Amino acid sequence: MSTIFAPSTAPGKAGVAVIRISGARAGEILTILSKKSLPEPRKAVLRHLYTPKTGEIIDNALVLWFPAPHSFTGEDVVELHIHGSRAIQQILLGSLSEQHGLRPAEGGEFTRRAFENGRMDLTQVEGLADLIDADTARQHAQAVRQLSGGLSALLTEWRLELIQLLAHMEAYIDFPDEDLPAELEQEIQEKVRRLRDKVGTYLHDRRGEMIRRGIQVAILGAPNAGKSSLLNWLARREVAIVSHIAGTTRDILEVQLDIDGIAVTVSDTAGLRESSDSIEQEGIRRAKARAGESDLTILLFSAETFPQIDKETAAQKGPHALQVVSKIDLNAGAEPSLPKGFIPLSTHAAITDAFMQALTKELRALAGVDNDILFTRERHRAALTECHTELEACLQSRGREAPIELSSEHIRRAAQAIARIIGTIDTEEILDVLFGSFCIGK
């Protein structure tokens, strides 16, 4: 296998740049560049680096040597911490490209080698990708748990249970004329039922995907209810045009926010009302569609017309919704008499505390406890669904006293579904997509 190299830091000028080399020739290349023997493993040392052709000094660098298998990739690895000027990086990368057996790494190739050498499983690779992409504290915490093996440990435990169960069942396949002992039959059904219920609990929990992509929040209300003003206030900048003219917003405007460490995408939508304008009708259709796709809806009712409730807006109330009476400063008598479940708000008069407390509370409830092990991708959900289906089929087959071979096949398929999440089988297509999303040098 070729020895590969690439910058591990972002391109361009910086205080420090890191060049990573991995493969059988990594140690030899370090001795060529530094004109010295290899340093003590995993200990940073200061070395001059020289161009192999001319012997000119490239830079004074901090170098680290990680012999296999105790490295990120499981191969011999060298890291060169150099000054981050473009010239130094270009000269060093040019010198490396001239060495026999070395080539530039492809996107994600270092991580792919780590996976192929058993340094991490597929869920940990995904955790690393999420860690690199994390924008908020909750995304960071979730990615660290997954990279540290939390999800992998849970799946490995489930798979081991299934394999042990399969071994017990297949022990009787060679003796087709013998019935399963009653106690073993009961044990099999209890274990399968318990694991099916565990998988089902995780299958219906979408918090991991929600945290990873960001919680989707839609602001809905009649024209001039204050939707655009609320979006601008949340974003702390002028995202949407605010006008007294009804129907200004025709399309959906989105802004990505970090609220209490949680990634949130807030959408401003067209005002909900009856309209003969075809363009406005399309905007209203999109607003309602976005409401159906959102994890949380903010329903705005203007204090100017309260307590009269806009029926178009009220109809969009879903399982997670905040009912907000906006422009509360324009109706001085409304705030003390608001019915239970309605929150006062005025971005103009800074009456925002109750709204932010309610919004943060709802987002925390959707995101859940910070240290939970969560599934984070649609492929996880597809495999869990398959596992759950096979476990249910196994229970049904035992209930009708089907041949043990049929029941054991359901268990085998359930174990294979779990193995696909970890990455021990059927991974090539997944790997191509996943590693293609990594930057060069990772």
Coordinates of C-alpha atoms in Angstrom, one line a residue:
M1 CA 0.0 0.0 0.0
S2 CA 1.3 3.5 -0.9
T3 CA 2.6 5.9 1.7
I4 CA 0.3 8.9 1.6
F5 CA 0.7 12.6 2.7
A6 CA -1.5 15.6 3.0
P7 CA -2.0 18.8 5.0
S8 CA -4.2 18.2 8.0
T9 CA -4.8 21.9 8.6
A10 CA -6.9 24.3 6.5
P11 CA -5.3 25.6 3.3
G12 CA -3.9 29.2 3.3
K13 CA -1.6 31.3 5.5
A14 CA -1.6 30.5 9.2
G15 CA 0.6 30.4 12.3
V16 CA 1.1 26.7 12.1
A17 CA 0.4 24.0 9.5
V18 CA 0.5 20.3 10.0
I19 CA 1.5 17.8 7.3
R20 CA 0.7 14.2 8.0
I21 CA 2.4 11.2 6.4
S22 CA 1.2 7.6 6.8
G23 CA 2.5 4.3 5.5
A24 CA 5.5 2.0 5.4
R25 CA 7.9 4.7 4.2
A26 CA 6.8 7.4 6.7
G27 CA 9.7 6.9 9.1
E28 CA 12.3 6.7 6.3
I29 CA 10.9 9.9 4.8
L30 CA 11.4 11.7 8.2
T31 CA 15.0 10.6 8.4
I32 CA 15.6 11.9 4.8
L33 CA 13.9 15.3 5.5
S34 CA 15.6 15.8 8.9
K35 CA 19.0 14.1 8.2
K36 CA 18.7 12.5 11.6
S37 CA 17.6 9.2 13.0
L38 CA 14.0 8.7 14.2
P39 CA 13.0 10.5 17.4
E40 CA 11.5 8.8 20.4
P41 CA 7.9 7.6 19.6
R42 CA 5.1 10.0 20.5
K43 CA 7.5 12.7 21.7
A44 CA 7.6 16.1 20.0
V45 CA 11.1 17.2 19.0
L46 CA 12.4 20.2 17.1
R47 CA 14.1 19.4 13.8
H48 CA 15.3 21.3 10.7
L49 CA 13.7 20.0 7.6
Y50 CA 15.7 20.0 4.3
T51 CA 14.9 19.6 0.7
P52 CA 16.2 16.2 -0.4
K53 CA 17.5 17.4 -3.7
T54 CA 19.4 20.6 -2.7
G55 CA 19.8 20.2 1.0
E56 CA 18.4 23.7 1.6
I57 CA 16.5 24.3 4.8
I58 CA 12.7 24.3 4.4
D59 CA 11.8 25.2 8.0
N60 CA 12.5 24.5 11.6
A61 CA 9.6 22.1 12.5
L62 CA 8.1 20.3 15.4
V63 CA 8.0 16.6 14.4
L64 CA 6.3 13.6 15.9
W65 CA 6.8 9.9 15.1
F66 CA 4.0 7.3 15.7
P67 CA 5.2 3.8 14.8
A68 CA 2.5 1.2 13.9
P69 CA 0.2 0.0 15.2
H70 CA -0.1 2.8 17.9
S71 CA -1.1 5.6 15.5
F72 CA -4.3 7.2 14.1
T73 CA -4.2 5.0 11.0
G74 CA -2.6 1.9 12.5
E75 CA 0.4 2.4 10.2
D76 CA 3.6 4.3 10.7
V77 CA 2.7 7.9 10.9
V78 CA 4.7 11.2 10.9
E79 CA 3.4 14.6 11.7
L80 CA 5.3 17.7 10.7
H81 CA 4.2 20.9 12.5
I82 CA 5.6 23.7 10.4
H83 CA 5.1 27.5 10.1
G84 CA 2.0 28.0 8.1
S85 CA 3.2 30.1 5.2
R86 CA 2.1 29.1 1.7
A87 CA 5.7 28.9 0.5
I88 CA 6.8 26.5 3.2
Q89 CA 3.8 24.3 2.7
Q90 CA 4.3 24.2 -1.1
I91 CA 8.1 23.5 -0.9
L92 CA 7.5 20.7 1.7
L93 CA 4.6 19.1 -0.2
G94 CA 6.7 19.4 -3.4
S95 CA 9.6 17.6 -1.8
L96 CA 7.3 14.8 -0.6
S97 CA 5.7 14.3 -4.0
E98 CA 9.2 13.7 -5.5
Q99 CA 9.8 10.8 -3.2
H100 CA 9.3 7.3 -4.7
G101 CA 6.3 5.5 -3.3
L102 CA 4.6 8.6 -1.9
R103 CA 1.4 10.1 -3.2
P104 CA -1.0 12.8 -2.0
A105 CA -3.9 11.4 0.1
E106 CA -7.4 11.3 -1.2
G107 CA -10.3 12.8 0.9
G108 CA -10.8 10.9 4.1
E109 CA -8.0 8.4 3.2
F110 CA -6.3 8.6 6.6
T111 CA -9.5 7.8 8.4
R112 CA -10.3 5.0 5.9
R113 CA -7.0 3.4 6.7
A114 CA -7.8 3.7 10.4
F115 CA -11.1 1.9 9.8
E116 CA -9.5 -0.8 7.6
N117 CA -6.8 -1.4 10.2
G118 CA -9.3 -1.7 13.0
R119 CA -8.5 1.5 14.8
M120 CA -12.2 2.5 14.7
D121 CA -15.5 1.1 13.5
L122 CA -17.9 2.8 11.2
T123 CA -19.9 4.5 13.9
Q124 CA -16.7 6.0 15.3
V125 CA -15.8 7.2 11.8
E126 CA -19.2 8.9 11.5
G127 CA -18.6 10.4 15.0
L128 CA -15.3 11.8 13.8
A129 CA -17.0 13.3 10.7
D130 CA -19.7 14.9 13.0
L131 CA -17.0 16.2 15.3
I132 CA -15.3 18.0 12.5
D133 CA -18.7 19.4 11.4
A134 CA -20.0 20.3 14.8
D135 CA -21.1 23.9 15.2
T136 CA -22.7 23.8 18.7
A137 CA -21.9 22.4 22.1
R138 CA -24.6 19.6 21.9
Q139 CA -23.4 18.5 18.4
H140 CA -19.9 18.4 19.8
A141 CA -20.9 16.4 22.9
Q142 CA -22.9 13.9 20.8
A143 CA -20.0 13.5 18.3
V144 CA -17.4 12.9 21.1
R145 CA -19.6 10.2 22.6
Q146 CA -19.9 8.5 19.3
L147 CA -16.2 8.8 18.5
S148 CA -15.3 7.5 21.9
G149 CA -17.2 4.3 21.2
G150 CA -20.5 4.8 23.1
L151 CA -22.7 3.8 20.3
S152 CA -20.3 1.0 19.2
A153 CA -20.3 -0.5 22.7
L154 CA -24.2 -0.6 22.7
L155 CA -24.4 -2.3 19.3
T156 CA -21.6 -4.7 20.1
E157 CA -23.5 -5.8 23.2
W158 CA -26.7 -6.3 21.2
R159 CA -24.8 -8.3 18.5
L160 CA -23.1 -10.5 21.1
E161 CA -26.5 -11.3 22.7
L162 CA -27.8 -12.3 19.3
I163 CA -24.8 -14.4 18.4
Q164 CA -25.1 -16.3 21.8
L165 CA -28.8 -16.8 21.2
L166 CA -28.1 -18.1 17.7
A167 CA -25.5 -20.6 19.1
H168 CA -28.1 -22.0 21.5
M169 CA -30.7 -22.3 18.8
E170 CA -28.4 -23.9 16.2
A171 CA -27.3 -26.5 18.6
Y172 CA -30.7 -28.1 18.1
I173 CA -30.7 -27.9 14.3
D174 CA -28.7 -31.1 14.1
F175 CA -31.4 -32.9 16.1
P176 CA -34.6 -32.1 14.1
D177 CA -36.6 -34.9 15.8
E178 CA -36.1 -33.4 19.3
D179 CA -38.2 -30.6 20.6
L180 CA -36.7 -27.6 22.3
P181 CA -36.7 -28.0 26.1
A182 CA -39.4 -25.9 27.6
E183 CA -37.0 -23.9 29.6
L184 CA -34.8 -23.1 26.6
E185 CA -37.9 -22.1 24.6
Q186 CA -38.9 -19.7 27.3
E187 CA -35.4 -18.3 27.6
I188 CA -35.2 -17.7 23.8
Q189 CA -38.5 -15.9 23.7
E190 CA -37.7 -13.7 26.8
K191 CA -34.3 -12.7 25.4
V192 CA -35.7 -11.9 22.0
R193 CA -38.6 -10.0 23.4
R194 CA -36.3 -8.0 25.7
L195 CA -33.9 -7.1 22.9
R196 CA -36.8 -6.3 20.5
D197 CA -38.2 -3.8 23.1
K198 CA -34.7 -2.2 23.5
V199 CA -34.3 -1.8 19.8
G200 CA -37.8 -0.4 19.5
T201 CA -37.1 2.3 22.1
Y202 CA -34.1 3.5 20.2
L203 CA -35.9 3.2 16.9
H204 CA -38.6 5.7 17.9
D205 CA -36.0 8.2 19.4
R206 CA -35.0 10.7 16.7
R207 CA -33.1 13.0 19.0
G208 CA -29.7 12.0 17.6
E209 CA -30.6 12.9 14.0
M210 CA -32.3 16.1 15.3
I211 CA -29.2 17.3 17.1
R212 CA -26.9 16.4 14.2
R213 CA -28.9 18.3 11.5
G214 CA -30.3 21.0 13.8
I215 CA -33.8 21.3 15.3
Q216 CA -36.2 22.7 12.7
V217 CA -38.4 25.5 13.9
A218 CA -41.1 27.3 11.9
I219 CA -42.6 30.7 12.7
L220 CA -46.2 30.8 11.6
G221 CA -48.9 33.4 11.8
A222 CA -51.2 35.8 9.9
P223 CA -49.7 38.6 7.8
N224 CA -48.2 41.3 10.0
A225 CA -48.2 39.1 13.1
G226 CA -44.6 39.9 13.6
K227 CA -42.9 36.8 12.2
S228 CA -40.1 38.6 10.3
S229 CA -39.4 40.8 13.3
L230 CA -39.1 37.7 15.5
L231 CA -36.7 36.1 13.0
N232 CA -34.5 39.2 12.9
W233 CA -34.5 39.5 16.7
L234 CA -33.5 35.8 17.1
A235 CA -30.8 36.2 14.5
R236 CA -29.6 39.5 15.9
R237 CA -29.4 40.9 12.3
E238 CA -31.7 42.0 9.5
V239 CA -32.5 38.7 7.8
A240 CA -36.1 39.4 6.7
I241 CA -37.7 42.6 5.3
V242 CA -40.1 44.1 7.9
S243 CA -43.0 46.1 6.6
H244 CA -46.5 47.2 7.6
I245 CA -47.7 46.0 4.2
A246 CA -49.3 42.6 4.6
G247 CA -47.9 39.7 2.6
T248 CA -44.3 41.0 2.3
T249 CA -42.9 37.5 2.9
R250 CA -43.7 35.2 0.0
D251 CA -41.1 32.5 0.4
I252 CA -39.4 30.7 3.3
L253 CA -36.4 32.5 4.9
E254 CA -34.1 30.3 7.0
V255 CA -31.4 31.2 9.5
Q256 CA -29.1 28.8 11.5
L257 CA -28.7 29.6 15.1
D258 CA -27.1 28.3 18.3
I259 CA -29.6 28.5 21.1
D260 CA -28.3 27.1 24.5
G261 CA -25.7 25.0 22.7
I262 CA -28.4 23.4 20.4
A263 CA -28.3 23.8 16.6
V264 CA -31.5 25.3 15.4
T265 CA -32.8 26.2 11.9
V266 CA -35.5 28.9 12.2
S267 CA -37.8 29.5 9.2
D268 CA -39.9 32.6 8.6
T269 CA -42.9 31.8 6.5
A270 CA -45.6 33.6 4.4
G271 CA -48.6 35.0 6.4
L272 CA -51.5 32.5 6.6
R273 CA -54.8 33.9 5.2
E274 CA -57.2 33.4 2.3
S275 CA -55.7 34.9 -0.9
S276 CA -56.6 35.1 -4.6
D277 CA -52.9 35.9 -5.5
S278 CA -51.4 32.8 -7.0
I279 CA -47.9 33.7 -5.8
E280 CA -49.1 34.3 -2.3
Q281 CA -51.1 31.0 -2.4
E282 CA -47.9 29.2 -3.2
G283 CA -46.1 30.9 -0.3
I284 CA -48.9 29.8 2.1
R285 CA -48.8 26.3 0.8
R286 CA -45.0 26.2 1.4
A287 CA -45.6 27.6 4.9
K288 CA -48.0 24.9 5.8
A289 CA -45.7 22.2 4.4
R290 CA -42.8 23.6 6.4
A291 CA -44.9 23.5 9.5
G292 CA -45.5 19.8 8.9
E293 CA -41.8 19.1 8.5
S294 CA -40.7 21.1 11.5
D295 CA -39.9 19.7 15.0
L296 CA -41.3 22.8 16.7
T297 CA -43.7 25.5 15.5
I298 CA -44.0 29.0 16.9
L299 CA -47.6 30.2 16.4
L300 CA -47.9 34.0 16.5
F301 CA -51.1 35.8 17.3
S302 CA -51.1 39.6 17.2
A303 CA -52.1 41.4 20.4
E304 CA -53.9 43.9 18.1
T305 CA -56.7 41.4 17.5
F306 CA -56.3 39.2 20.6
P307 CA -58.3 37.4 22.2
Q308 CA -59.6 36.7 18.7
I309 CA -57.6 33.8 17.5
D310 CA -56.5 33.4 13.9
K311 CA -58.0 30.0 12.8
E312 CA -55.5 29.5 9.9
T313 CA -52.6 29.8 12.4
A314 CA -54.2 27.8 15.2
A315 CA -54.8 24.9 12.7
Q316 CA -51.0 24.4 12.4
K317 CA -50.6 23.5 16.0
G318 CA -48.6 20.3 16.2
P319 CA -47.3 18.1 19.1
H320 CA -44.6 20.6 19.8
A321 CA -45.8 24.2 19.5
L322 CA -45.4 27.5 21.3
Q323 CA -48.5 29.8 21.2
V324 CA -47.2 33.4 21.3
V325 CA -49.1 36.7 21.5
S326 CA -46.9 39.2 19.7
K327 CA -46.9 43.0 19.8
I328 CA -48.0 42.7 23.4
D329 CA -46.9 46.3 24.0
L330 CA -49.7 47.5 21.6
N331 CA -52.4 46.0 23.9
A332 CA -51.5 47.0 27.5
G333 CA -54.5 45.1 28.9
A334 CA -53.8 41.8 27.1
E335 CA -50.7 40.5 29.0
P336 CA -52.1 40.1 32.5
S337 CA -55.2 38.3 31.1
L338 CA -53.5 35.9 28.6
P339 CA -55.0 32.4 28.8
K340 CA -52.8 29.6 30.1
G341 CA -50.5 28.4 27.3
F342 CA -50.1 31.7 25.6
I343 CA -46.8 33.6 25.9
P344 CA -46.4 37.4 25.7
L345 CA -43.8 38.8 23.3
S346 CA -42.7 42.2 22.0
T347 CA -39.4 42.4 20.3
H348 CA -39.9 46.2 20.0
A349 CA -40.4 46.7 23.7
A350 CA -38.0 44.0 24.9
I351 CA -40.7 41.8 26.4
T352 CA -38.9 38.6 25.5
D353 CA -37.9 36.8 28.7
A354 CA -40.9 34.5 28.9
F355 CA -40.7 33.7 25.3
M356 CA -36.9 32.8 25.4
Q357 CA -37.5 30.7 28.6
A358 CA -40.3 28.8 26.9
L359 CA -38.3 28.3 23.6
T360 CA -35.2 27.1 25.4
K361 CA -37.2 24.7 27.6
E362 CA -38.9 23.2 24.5
L363 CA -35.6 22.9 22.6
R364 CA -34.0 21.2 25.6
A365 CA -36.9 18.8 25.8
L366 CA -36.5 17.9 22.1
A367 CA -32.7 17.5 22.4
G368 CA -33.0 15.4 25.5
V369 CA -30.4 14.6 28.2
D370 CA -26.9 15.5 27.1
N371 CA -25.2 12.2 27.9
D372 CA -27.6 9.8 26.2
I373 CA -26.3 7.4 23.5
L374 CA -28.2 8.2 20.3
F375 CA -28.4 7.0 16.7
T376 CA -27.5 9.8 14.4
R377 CA -28.1 8.7 10.8
E378 CA -30.9 7.5 8.5
R379 CA -28.8 4.4 7.7
H380 CA -28.8 3.5 11.4
R381 CA -32.6 3.8 11.5
A382 CA -33.0 1.6 8.4
A383 CA -30.8 -1.1 10.0
L384 CA -32.5 -0.9 13.3
T385 CA -35.9 -1.2 11.6
E386 CA -34.7 -4.4 9.9
C387 CA -33.3 -5.7 13.2
H388 CA -36.6 -5.0 14.9
T389 CA -38.6 -6.6 12.1
E390 CA -36.5 -9.8 12.3
L391 CA -36.8 -10.1 16.0
E392 CA -40.6 -9.7 15.8
A393 CA -40.7 -12.3 13.1
C394 CA -38.6 -14.7 15.3
L395 CA -41.1 -14.2 18.2
Q396 CA -44.0 -14.9 15.9
S397 CA -42.3 -18.1 14.5
R398 CA -41.8 -19.4 18.0
G399 CA -45.4 -18.6 18.9
R400 CA -46.6 -20.9 16.1
E401 CA -43.9 -23.5 16.9
A402 CA -42.2 -23.1 13.5
P403 CA -39.0 -25.1 12.8
I404 CA -36.0 -23.8 14.8
E405 CA -34.2 -23.2 11.5
L406 CA -36.6 -20.5 10.5
S407 CA -36.4 -18.8 13.9
S408 CA -32.6 -18.9 13.9
E409 CA -32.5 -17.4 10.4
H410 CA -34.4 -14.4 11.7
I411 CA -31.9 -14.0 14.5
R412 CA -29.0 -14.3 12.0
R413 CA -30.5 -11.5 9.9
A414 CA -31.1 -9.3 13.0
A415 CA -27.4 -9.7 13.9
Q416 CA -26.3 -8.9 10.3
A417 CA -28.4 -5.7 10.5
I418 CA -26.5 -4.6 13.6
A419 CA -23.2 -5.5 12.0
R420 CA -24.0 -3.2 9.1
I421 CA -24.2 -0.3 11.5
I422 CA -20.9 -1.1 13.0
G423 CA -19.4 -1.7 9.6
T424 CA -18.3 -5.3 9.8
I425 CA -20.3 -6.3 6.6
D426 CA -21.6 -4.6 3.5
T427 CA -19.6 -1.4 3.9
E428 CA -18.0 -0.5 0.6
E429 CA -20.8 1.7 -0.8
I430 CA -21.2 3.4 2.6
L431 CA -17.5 4.0 2.9
D432 CA -17.2 5.6 -0.5
V433 CA -20.0 8.1 0.4
L434 CA -18.8 8.8 3.9
F435 CA -15.0 9.2 3.3
G436 CA -15.8 11.3 0.2
S437 CA -17.3 13.9 2.6
F438 CA -14.0 14.1 4.6
C439 CA -11.5 16.8 3.9
I440 CA -8.1 16.0 2.4
G441 CA -5.7 15.2 5.3
K442 CA -8.2 13.5 7.5

